[in-house]
Coordinates of C-alpha atoms and ligand atoms in Angstrom, one line a residue:
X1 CA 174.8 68.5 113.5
X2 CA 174.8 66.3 116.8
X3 CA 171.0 64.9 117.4
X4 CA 169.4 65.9 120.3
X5 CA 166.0 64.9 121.4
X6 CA 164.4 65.6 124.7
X7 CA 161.6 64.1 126.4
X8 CA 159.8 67.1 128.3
X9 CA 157.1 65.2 130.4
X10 CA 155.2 67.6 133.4
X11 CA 155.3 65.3 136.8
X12 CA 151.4 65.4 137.3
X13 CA 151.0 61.9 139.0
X14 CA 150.7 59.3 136.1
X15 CA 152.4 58.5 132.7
X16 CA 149.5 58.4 129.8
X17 CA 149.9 56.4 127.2
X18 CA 150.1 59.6 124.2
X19 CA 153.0 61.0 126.7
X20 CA 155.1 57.9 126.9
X21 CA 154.8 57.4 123.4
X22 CA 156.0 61.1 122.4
X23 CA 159.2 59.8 124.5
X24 CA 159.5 57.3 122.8
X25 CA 159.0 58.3 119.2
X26 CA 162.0 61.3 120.6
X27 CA 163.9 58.2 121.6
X28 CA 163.7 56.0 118.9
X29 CA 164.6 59.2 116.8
X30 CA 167.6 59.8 118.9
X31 CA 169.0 56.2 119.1
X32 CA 168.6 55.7 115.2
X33 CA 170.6 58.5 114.6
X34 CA 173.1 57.8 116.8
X35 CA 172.4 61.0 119.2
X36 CA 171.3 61.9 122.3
X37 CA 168.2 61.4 124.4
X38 CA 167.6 64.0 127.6
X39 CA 164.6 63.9 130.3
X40 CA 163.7 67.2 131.1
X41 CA 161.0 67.8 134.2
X42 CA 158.8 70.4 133.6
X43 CA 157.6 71.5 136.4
X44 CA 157.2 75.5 136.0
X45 CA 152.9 74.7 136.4
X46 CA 153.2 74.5 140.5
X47 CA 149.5 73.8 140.9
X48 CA 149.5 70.6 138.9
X49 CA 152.6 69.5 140.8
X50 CA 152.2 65.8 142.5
X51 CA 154.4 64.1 145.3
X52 CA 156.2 61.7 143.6
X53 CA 155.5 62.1 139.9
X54 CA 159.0 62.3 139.1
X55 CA 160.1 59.3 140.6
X56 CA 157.0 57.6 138.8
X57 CA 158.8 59.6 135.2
X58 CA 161.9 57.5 135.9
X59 CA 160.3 54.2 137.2
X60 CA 157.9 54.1 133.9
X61 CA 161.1 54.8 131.8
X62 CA 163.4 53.0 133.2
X63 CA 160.8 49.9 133.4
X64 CA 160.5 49.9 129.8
X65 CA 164.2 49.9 128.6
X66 CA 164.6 54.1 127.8
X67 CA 167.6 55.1 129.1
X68 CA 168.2 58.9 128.7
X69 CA 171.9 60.5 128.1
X70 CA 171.2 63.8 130.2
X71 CA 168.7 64.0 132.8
X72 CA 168.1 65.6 136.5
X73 CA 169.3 62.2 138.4
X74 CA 172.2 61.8 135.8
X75 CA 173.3 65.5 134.8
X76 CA 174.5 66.3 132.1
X77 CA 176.5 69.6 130.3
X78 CA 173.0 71.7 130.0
X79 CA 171.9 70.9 133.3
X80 CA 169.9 71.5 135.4
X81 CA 167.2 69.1 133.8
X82 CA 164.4 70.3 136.1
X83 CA 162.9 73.6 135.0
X84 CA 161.9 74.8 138.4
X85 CA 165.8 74.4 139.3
X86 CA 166.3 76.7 136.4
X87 CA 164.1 79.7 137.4
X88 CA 166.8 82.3 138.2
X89 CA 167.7 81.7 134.4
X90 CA 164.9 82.6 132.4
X91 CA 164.4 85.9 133.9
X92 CA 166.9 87.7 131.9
X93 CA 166.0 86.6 128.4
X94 CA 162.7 87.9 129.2
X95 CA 164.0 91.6 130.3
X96 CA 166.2 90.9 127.2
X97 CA 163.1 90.3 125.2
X98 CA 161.7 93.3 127.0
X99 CA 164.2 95.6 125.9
X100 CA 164.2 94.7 122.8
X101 CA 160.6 95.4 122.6
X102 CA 159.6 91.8 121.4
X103 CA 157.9 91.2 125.3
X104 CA 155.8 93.5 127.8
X105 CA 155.2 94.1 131.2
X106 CA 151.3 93.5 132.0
X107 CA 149.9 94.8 134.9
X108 CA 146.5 93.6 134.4
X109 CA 144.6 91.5 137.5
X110 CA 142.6 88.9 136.9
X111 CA 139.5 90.8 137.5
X112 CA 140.1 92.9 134.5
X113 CA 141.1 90.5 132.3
X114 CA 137.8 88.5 133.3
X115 CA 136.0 91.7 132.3
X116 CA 137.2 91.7 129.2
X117 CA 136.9 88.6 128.2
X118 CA 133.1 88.8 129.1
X119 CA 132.7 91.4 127.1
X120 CA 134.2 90.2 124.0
X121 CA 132.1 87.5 124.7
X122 CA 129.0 89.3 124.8
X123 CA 130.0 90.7 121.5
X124 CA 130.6 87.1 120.0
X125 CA 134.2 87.3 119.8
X126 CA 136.5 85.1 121.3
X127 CA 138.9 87.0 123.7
X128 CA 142.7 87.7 122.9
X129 CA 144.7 89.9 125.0
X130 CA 144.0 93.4 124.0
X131 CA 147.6 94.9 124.3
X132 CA 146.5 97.2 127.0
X133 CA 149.7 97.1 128.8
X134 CA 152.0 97.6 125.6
X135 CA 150.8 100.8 125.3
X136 CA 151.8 102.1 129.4
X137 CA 154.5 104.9 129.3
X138 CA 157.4 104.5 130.9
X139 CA 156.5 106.6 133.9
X140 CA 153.5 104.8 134.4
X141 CA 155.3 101.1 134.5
X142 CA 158.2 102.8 136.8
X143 CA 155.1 103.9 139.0
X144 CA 153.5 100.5 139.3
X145 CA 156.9 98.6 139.7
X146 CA 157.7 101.3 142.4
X147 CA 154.4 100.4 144.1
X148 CA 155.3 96.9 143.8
X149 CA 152.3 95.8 141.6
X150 CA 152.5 92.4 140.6
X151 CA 152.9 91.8 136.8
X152 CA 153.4 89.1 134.2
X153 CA 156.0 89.1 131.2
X154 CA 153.6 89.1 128.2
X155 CA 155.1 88.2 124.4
X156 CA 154.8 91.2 121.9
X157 CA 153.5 89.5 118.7
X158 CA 153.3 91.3 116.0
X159 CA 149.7 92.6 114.6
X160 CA 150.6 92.1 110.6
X161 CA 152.2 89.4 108.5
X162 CA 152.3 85.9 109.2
X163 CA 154.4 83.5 110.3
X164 CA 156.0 79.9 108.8
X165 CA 157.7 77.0 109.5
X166 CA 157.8 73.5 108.6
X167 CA 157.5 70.3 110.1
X168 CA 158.7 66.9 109.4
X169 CA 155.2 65.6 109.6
X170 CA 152.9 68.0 108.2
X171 CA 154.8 69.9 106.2
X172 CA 155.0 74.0 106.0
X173 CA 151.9 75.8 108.0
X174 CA 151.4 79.7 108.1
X175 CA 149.9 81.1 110.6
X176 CA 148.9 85.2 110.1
X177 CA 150.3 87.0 113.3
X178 CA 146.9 88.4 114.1
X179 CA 145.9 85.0 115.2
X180 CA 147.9 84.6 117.6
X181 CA 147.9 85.9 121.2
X182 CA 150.4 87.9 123.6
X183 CA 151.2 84.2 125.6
X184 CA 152.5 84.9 129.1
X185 CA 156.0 84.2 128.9
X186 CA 156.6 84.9 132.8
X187 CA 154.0 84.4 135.2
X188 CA 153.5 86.7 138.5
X189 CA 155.5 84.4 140.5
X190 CA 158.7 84.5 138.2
X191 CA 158.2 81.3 136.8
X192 CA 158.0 81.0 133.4
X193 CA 155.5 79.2 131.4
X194 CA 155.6 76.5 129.2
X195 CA 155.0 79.1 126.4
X196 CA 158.8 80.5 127.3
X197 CA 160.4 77.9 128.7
X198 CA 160.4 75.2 126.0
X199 CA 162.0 77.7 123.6
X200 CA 164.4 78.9 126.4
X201 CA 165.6 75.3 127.4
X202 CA 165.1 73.7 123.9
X203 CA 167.6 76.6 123.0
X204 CA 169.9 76.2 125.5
X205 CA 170.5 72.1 125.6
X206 CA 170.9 72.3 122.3
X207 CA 168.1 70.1 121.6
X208 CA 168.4 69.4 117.4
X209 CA 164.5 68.0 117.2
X210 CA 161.5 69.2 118.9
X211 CA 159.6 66.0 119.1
X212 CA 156.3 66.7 121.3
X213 CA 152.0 66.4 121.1
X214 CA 150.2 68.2 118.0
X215 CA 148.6 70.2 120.7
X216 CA 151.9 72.8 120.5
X217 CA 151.1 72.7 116.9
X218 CA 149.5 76.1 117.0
X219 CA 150.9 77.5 119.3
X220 CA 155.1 77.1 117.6
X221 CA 154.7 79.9 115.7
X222 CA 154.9 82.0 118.6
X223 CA 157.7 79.8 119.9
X224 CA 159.5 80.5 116.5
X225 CA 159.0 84.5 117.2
X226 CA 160.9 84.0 120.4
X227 CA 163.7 82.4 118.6
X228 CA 163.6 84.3 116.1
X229 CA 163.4 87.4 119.0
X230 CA 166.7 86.1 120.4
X231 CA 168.5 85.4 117.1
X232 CA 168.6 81.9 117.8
X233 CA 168.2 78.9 115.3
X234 CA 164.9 77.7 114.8
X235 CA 165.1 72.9 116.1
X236 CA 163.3 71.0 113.7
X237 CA 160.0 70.4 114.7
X238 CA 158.2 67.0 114.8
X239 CA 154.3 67.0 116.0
X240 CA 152.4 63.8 117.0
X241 CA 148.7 62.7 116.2
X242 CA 147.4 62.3 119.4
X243 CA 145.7 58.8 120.4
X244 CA 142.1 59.0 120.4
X245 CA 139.5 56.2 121.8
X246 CA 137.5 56.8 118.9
X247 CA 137.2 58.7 116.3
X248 CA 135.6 61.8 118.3
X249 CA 137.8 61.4 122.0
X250 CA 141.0 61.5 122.9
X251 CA 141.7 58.7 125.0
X252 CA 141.8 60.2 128.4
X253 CA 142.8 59.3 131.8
X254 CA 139.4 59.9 133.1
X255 CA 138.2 56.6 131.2
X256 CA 140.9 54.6 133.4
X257 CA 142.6 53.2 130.2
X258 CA 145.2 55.6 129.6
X259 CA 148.4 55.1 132.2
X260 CA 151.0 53.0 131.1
X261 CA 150.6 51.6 134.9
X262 CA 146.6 51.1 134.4
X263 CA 147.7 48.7 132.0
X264 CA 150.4 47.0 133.8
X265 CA 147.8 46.9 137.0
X266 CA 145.6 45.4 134.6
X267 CA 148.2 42.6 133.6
X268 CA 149.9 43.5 130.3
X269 CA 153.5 42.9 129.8
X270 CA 155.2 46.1 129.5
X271 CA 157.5 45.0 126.3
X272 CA 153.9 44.7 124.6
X273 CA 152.6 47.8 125.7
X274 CA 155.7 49.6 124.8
X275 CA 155.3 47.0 121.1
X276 CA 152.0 48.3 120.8
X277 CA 152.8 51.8 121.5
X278 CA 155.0 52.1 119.0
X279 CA 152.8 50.9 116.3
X280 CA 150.0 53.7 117.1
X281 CA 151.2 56.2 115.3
X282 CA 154.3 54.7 113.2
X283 CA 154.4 51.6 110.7
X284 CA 157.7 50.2 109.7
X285 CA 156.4 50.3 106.1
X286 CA 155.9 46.3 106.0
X287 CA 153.7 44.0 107.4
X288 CA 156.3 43.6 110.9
X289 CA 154.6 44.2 114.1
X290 CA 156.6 42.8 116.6
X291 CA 159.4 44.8 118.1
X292 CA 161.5 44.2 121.1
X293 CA 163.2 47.9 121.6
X294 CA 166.4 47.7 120.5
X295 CA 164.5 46.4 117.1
X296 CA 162.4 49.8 117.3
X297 CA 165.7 51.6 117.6
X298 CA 167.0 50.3 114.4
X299 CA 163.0 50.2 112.3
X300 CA 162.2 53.9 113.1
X301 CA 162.3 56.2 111.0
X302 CA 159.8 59.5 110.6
X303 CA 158.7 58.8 107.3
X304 CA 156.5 55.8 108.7
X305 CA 154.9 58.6 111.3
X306 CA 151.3 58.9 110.9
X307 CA 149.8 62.2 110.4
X308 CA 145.9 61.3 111.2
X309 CA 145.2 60.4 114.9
X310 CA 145.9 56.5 115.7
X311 CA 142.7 55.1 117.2
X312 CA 143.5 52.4 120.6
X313 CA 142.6 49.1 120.0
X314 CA 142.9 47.3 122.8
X315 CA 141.4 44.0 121.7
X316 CA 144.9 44.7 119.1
X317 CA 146.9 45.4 122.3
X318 CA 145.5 42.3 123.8
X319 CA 146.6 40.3 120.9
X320 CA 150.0 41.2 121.0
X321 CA 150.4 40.7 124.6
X322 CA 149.2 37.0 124.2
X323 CA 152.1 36.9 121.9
X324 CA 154.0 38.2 124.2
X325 CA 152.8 35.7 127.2
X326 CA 153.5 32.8 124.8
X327 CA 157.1 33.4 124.4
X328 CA 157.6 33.7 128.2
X329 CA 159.8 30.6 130.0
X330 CA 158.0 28.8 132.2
X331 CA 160.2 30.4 135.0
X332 CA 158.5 34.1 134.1
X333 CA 155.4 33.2 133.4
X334 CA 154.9 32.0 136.7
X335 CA 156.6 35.5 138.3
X336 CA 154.2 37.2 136.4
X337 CA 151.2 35.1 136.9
X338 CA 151.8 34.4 140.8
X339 CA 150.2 37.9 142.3
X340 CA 146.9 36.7 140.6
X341 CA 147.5 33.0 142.1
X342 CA 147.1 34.6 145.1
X343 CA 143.9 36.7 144.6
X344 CA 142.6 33.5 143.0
X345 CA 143.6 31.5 146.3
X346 CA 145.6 29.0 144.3
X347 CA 149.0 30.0 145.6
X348 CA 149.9 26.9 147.0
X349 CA 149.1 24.7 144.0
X350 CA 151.8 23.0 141.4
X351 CA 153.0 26.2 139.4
X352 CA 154.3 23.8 136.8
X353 CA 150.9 22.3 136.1
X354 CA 149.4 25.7 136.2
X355 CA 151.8 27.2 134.0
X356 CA 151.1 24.4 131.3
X357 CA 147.3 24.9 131.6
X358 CA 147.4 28.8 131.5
X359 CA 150.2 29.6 129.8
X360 CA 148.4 29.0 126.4
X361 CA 145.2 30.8 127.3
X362 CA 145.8 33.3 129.5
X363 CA 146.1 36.9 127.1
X364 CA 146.2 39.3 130.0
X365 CA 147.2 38.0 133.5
X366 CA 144.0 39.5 134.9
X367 CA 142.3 36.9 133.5
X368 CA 143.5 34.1 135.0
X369 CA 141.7 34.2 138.7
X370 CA 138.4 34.0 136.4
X371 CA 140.1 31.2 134.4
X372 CA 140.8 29.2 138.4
X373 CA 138.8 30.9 140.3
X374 CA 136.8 27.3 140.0
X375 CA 140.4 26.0 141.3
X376 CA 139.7 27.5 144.5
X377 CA 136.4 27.0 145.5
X378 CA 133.5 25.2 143.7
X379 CA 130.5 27.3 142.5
X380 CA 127.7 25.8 144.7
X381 CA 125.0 25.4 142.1
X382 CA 126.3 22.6 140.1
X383 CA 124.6 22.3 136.7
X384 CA 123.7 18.7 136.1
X385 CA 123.5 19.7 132.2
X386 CA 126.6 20.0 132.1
X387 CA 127.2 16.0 132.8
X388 CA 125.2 15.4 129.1
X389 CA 127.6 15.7 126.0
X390 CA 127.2 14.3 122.9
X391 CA 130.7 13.7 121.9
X392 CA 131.7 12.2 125.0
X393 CA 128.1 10.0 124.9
X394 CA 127.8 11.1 128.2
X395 CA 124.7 12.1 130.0
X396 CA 123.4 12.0 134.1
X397 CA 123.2 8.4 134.3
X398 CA 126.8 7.4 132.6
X399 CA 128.2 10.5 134.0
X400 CA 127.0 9.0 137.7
X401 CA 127.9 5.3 137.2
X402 CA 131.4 6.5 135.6
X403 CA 132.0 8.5 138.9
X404 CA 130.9 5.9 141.2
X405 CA 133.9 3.9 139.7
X406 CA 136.2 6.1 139.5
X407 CA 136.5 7.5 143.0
X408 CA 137.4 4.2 144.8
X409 CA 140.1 3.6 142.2
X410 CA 141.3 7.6 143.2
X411 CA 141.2 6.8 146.5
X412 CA 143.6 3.6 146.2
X413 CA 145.6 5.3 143.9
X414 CA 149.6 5.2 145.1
X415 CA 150.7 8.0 143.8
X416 CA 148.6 11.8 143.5
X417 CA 150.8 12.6 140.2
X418 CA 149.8 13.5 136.4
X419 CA 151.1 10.1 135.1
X420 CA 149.8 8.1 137.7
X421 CA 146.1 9.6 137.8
X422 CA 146.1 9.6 133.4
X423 CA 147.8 6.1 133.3
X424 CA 145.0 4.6 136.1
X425 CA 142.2 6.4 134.4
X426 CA 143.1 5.6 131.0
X427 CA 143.4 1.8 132.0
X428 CA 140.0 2.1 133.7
X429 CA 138.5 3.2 130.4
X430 CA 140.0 0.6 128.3
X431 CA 138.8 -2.2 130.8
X432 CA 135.6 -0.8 131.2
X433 CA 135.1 -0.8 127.3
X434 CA 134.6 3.0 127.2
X435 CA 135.3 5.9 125.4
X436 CA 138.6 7.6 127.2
X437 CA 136.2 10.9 126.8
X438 CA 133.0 9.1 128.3
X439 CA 135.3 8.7 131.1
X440 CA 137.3 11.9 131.8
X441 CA 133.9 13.9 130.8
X442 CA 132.1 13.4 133.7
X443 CA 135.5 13.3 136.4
X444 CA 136.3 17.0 135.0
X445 CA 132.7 18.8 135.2
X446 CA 132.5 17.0 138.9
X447 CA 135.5 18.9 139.5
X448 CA 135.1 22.0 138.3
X449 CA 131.5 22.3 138.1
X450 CA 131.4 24.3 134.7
X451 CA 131.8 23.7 131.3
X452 CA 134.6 25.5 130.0
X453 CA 138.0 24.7 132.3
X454 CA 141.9 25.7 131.0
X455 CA 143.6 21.9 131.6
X456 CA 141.5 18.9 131.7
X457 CA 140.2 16.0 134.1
X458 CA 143.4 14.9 135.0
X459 CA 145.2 18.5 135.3
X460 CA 142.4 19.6 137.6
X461 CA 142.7 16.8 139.6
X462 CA 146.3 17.3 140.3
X463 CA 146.5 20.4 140.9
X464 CA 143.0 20.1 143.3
X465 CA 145.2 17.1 145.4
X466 CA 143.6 13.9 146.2
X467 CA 141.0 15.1 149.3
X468 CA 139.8 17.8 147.3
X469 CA 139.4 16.1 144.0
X470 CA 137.4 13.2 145.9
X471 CA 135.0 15.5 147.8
X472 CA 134.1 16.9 144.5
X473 CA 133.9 13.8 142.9
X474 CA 131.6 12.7 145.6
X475 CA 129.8 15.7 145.5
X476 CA 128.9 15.0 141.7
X477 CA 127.5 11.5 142.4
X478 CA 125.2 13.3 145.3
X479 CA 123.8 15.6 142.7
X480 CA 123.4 13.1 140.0
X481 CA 121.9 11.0 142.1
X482 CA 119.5 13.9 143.2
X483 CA 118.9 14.5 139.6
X484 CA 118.0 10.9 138.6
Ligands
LIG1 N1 155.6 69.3 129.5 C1 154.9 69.2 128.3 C2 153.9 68.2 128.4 O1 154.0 67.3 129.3 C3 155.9 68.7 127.2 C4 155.7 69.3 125.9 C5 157.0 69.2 125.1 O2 157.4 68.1 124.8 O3 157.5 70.2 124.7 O4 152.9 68.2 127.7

């Protein structure tokens, strides 16, 4: 048997995290096994449909390395890939399923149904479709389709027994019939729902593994009535934990941490983010945790699947992309870095310098116009404090006289360049007789007017240029002198 996996995402604006994982779990599972991987776009829920949610589908795969075998913009044998392009299609399994008496016509509106269900609710029971239409005569559903009453297609599931079937994760579950409820397999607008058409499709692209959210957990039973309805062969099922915030929520969109592009706005390297993904939920049974993709591809297997939720972590996620930022060339790391140059108003300074300072700090690119935001403009309210370290045997009054030295030499100096600034500094210290940190203490907190800086004295004056660092300079002798 060929594998065939299918990512099935709905195109409702933004890719969460749980979603884009489920793809790539189906993925992983179809590259291992040297199958196939399809996209298929569900879009059979109109309402929920948003203007360019597909497009966002392939950007987000595409930007993380997934290439699929079949798919909408690709084709494919079992095409169409799109479900609302495959409307015509369903219809006739469901007069099949209608005929054979495994499905119904319903007939009834909205306002009855809301009826019922708040009178089974009054009674303390939770509402389930009460059959009502299963029981019309023929006459009377030849009346109402004559009248041209509008009707869905309603699954007949049997009142006795239960039903079984096993998946790969959690093993066999039962499920007694009476639980279950007559899903609408084909709403008033001939569309089927998802309740029809993943069974439908799954069925007909020959997909070998269902691979999708626990949340369909409960409901495949009824999925595996269909099949069984039709005659068909029952895929392999797979069900994913779902990834929760904490132990109680789900981690949800509404909390602005749960699109893969939330995290990318928020600066995290999407070969981490697709590293960490793959870890919530799956362990390569040793203590490996970076992946690059084509490493995943070879590492997964379903055995390592998880079947309790995985919990986010992104002070973990954080971690790894760090990892990640380390390993970048100087060349990408400053392609990355350079949109939040510009928000920090640095744009114009010396990327390499920057690079050097940042590159081993910086764990989320976000961070870094905090990290120079001192770069571009210095925070008023100096804090003479700041001048007094132990270490450096610096206080107010050697911070002052060490700056009143130092900027004339600046001024003079030839050449505005790392080596030149370190090798005149470093001589000044030695002829003064002082510590090199007594020194370069005071220079950097008059240039950066805060304690903790990425780079030091000399890196900040570079990168500030020579007019700059020398205003600043001066600017720390006015205050010193205010202070003493
Ligand atoms: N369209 C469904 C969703 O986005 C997919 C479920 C499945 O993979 O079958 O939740």
């Amino acid at each position: 048997m060929q594998v065939r996996t299918r990512f099935a995402p709905s195109p409702t604006g933004y890719m969460h995290i749980g979603n884009l994982r489920s793809g790539l779990y189906a993925y992983l599972f179809a590259r291992k096994a040297g199958g196939r991987f399809l996209l298929r776009i569900e879009d059979t829920d109109q309402d929920r449909l948003v203007e360019g949610a597909t497009e966002l589908i392939y950007h987000t795969l595409k930007d993380v390395g997934m290439d699929w075998d079949e798919g909408p913009d690709i084709g494919g044998e079992y095409g169409p890939y799109v479900q609302s392009q495959r409307k015509a299609l369903y219809l006739p399994y469901a007069g099949q399923l209608i005929q054979s008496g495994h499905a119904y016509r319903c007939f009834c509106t909205k306002e009855e149904l809301e009826q019922r269900r708040g009178e089974a609710a009054a009674r303390g029971e939770t509402f389930k479709y009460d059959k009502h239409c299963l029981h019309l005569s023929q006459q009377e559903i030849d009346q109402k389709l004559a009248c041209g009453l509008p009707y869905v297609v309603r699954q007949n599931v049997p009142e006795a027994g239960v039903t079984s079937f096993t998946d790969l994760i959690f093993g066999t579950i039962t499920v007694p019939n009476h639980d279950l409820d007559d899903a609408v397999l084909i709403k008033a607008d001939g569309m089927p729902t998802y309740n029809f058409a993943n069974v439908v499709d799954d069925h007909l692209m020959a997909i070998s593994h269902v691979m999708r959210g626990m949340e369909y957990l409960a409901s495949t039973p009824k999925y595996n009535l269909l099949y069984e309805a039709f005659g068909w062969e029952i895929p392999q099922y797979i069900h994913m934990t779902p990834i929760m915030r904490d132990a109680q929520h789900k981690l949800s969109k509404r909390d602005g941490d749960a699109s893969y592009a939330d995290f990318i706005d928020k600066g995290y390297l999407k070969e981490a983010i697709l590293n960490y993904i793959a870890l919530l939920g799956w362990n390569p049974g040793d203590e490996r945790e970076r992946f690059t993709l084509s490493e995943l591809c070879q590492a997964f297997d379903v055995k390592g699947m998880s079947k309790s939720p995985a919990i986010f972590d992104p002070a973990k996620l954080t971690w790894l992309n760090a990892q990640y930022i380390r390993d970048l060339t100087p060349a990408q790391f400053t392609a990355h870095a350079a949109p939040y140059y510009k928000t920090a108003g640095i744009e114009s300074m010396d990327v390499d310098v920057l690079c050097r300072i940042l590159q081993p700090r910086v764990e989320i690119f976000s961070q870094i116009p905090d990290m120079v935001g001192f770069l571009a403009a210095l925070d008023g309210t100096y804090d003479i404090e700041l001048f007094t370290n132990k270490k450096s045997k610096t206080d107010a009054v050697v911070s002052r006289d060490v700056l009143i030295k130092v900027i004339p030499l600046l001024k003079t100096l030839p050449d505005w360049s790392e080596t030149a600034l370190h090798d005149a500094l470093m001589d000044m210290a030695q002829a003064q007789g002082i510590k090199n940190g007594t020194l370069l203490w005071p220079v950097r907190i008059a240039l950066a007017g805060r304690l903790v800086t990425p780079g030091g004295a000399i890196e900040i004056a570079c990168l500030l240029g020579r007019e700059e660092a020398l205003r600043r300079l001066a600017l720390g002798v006015e205050k010193l002198r205010e202070a003493n």
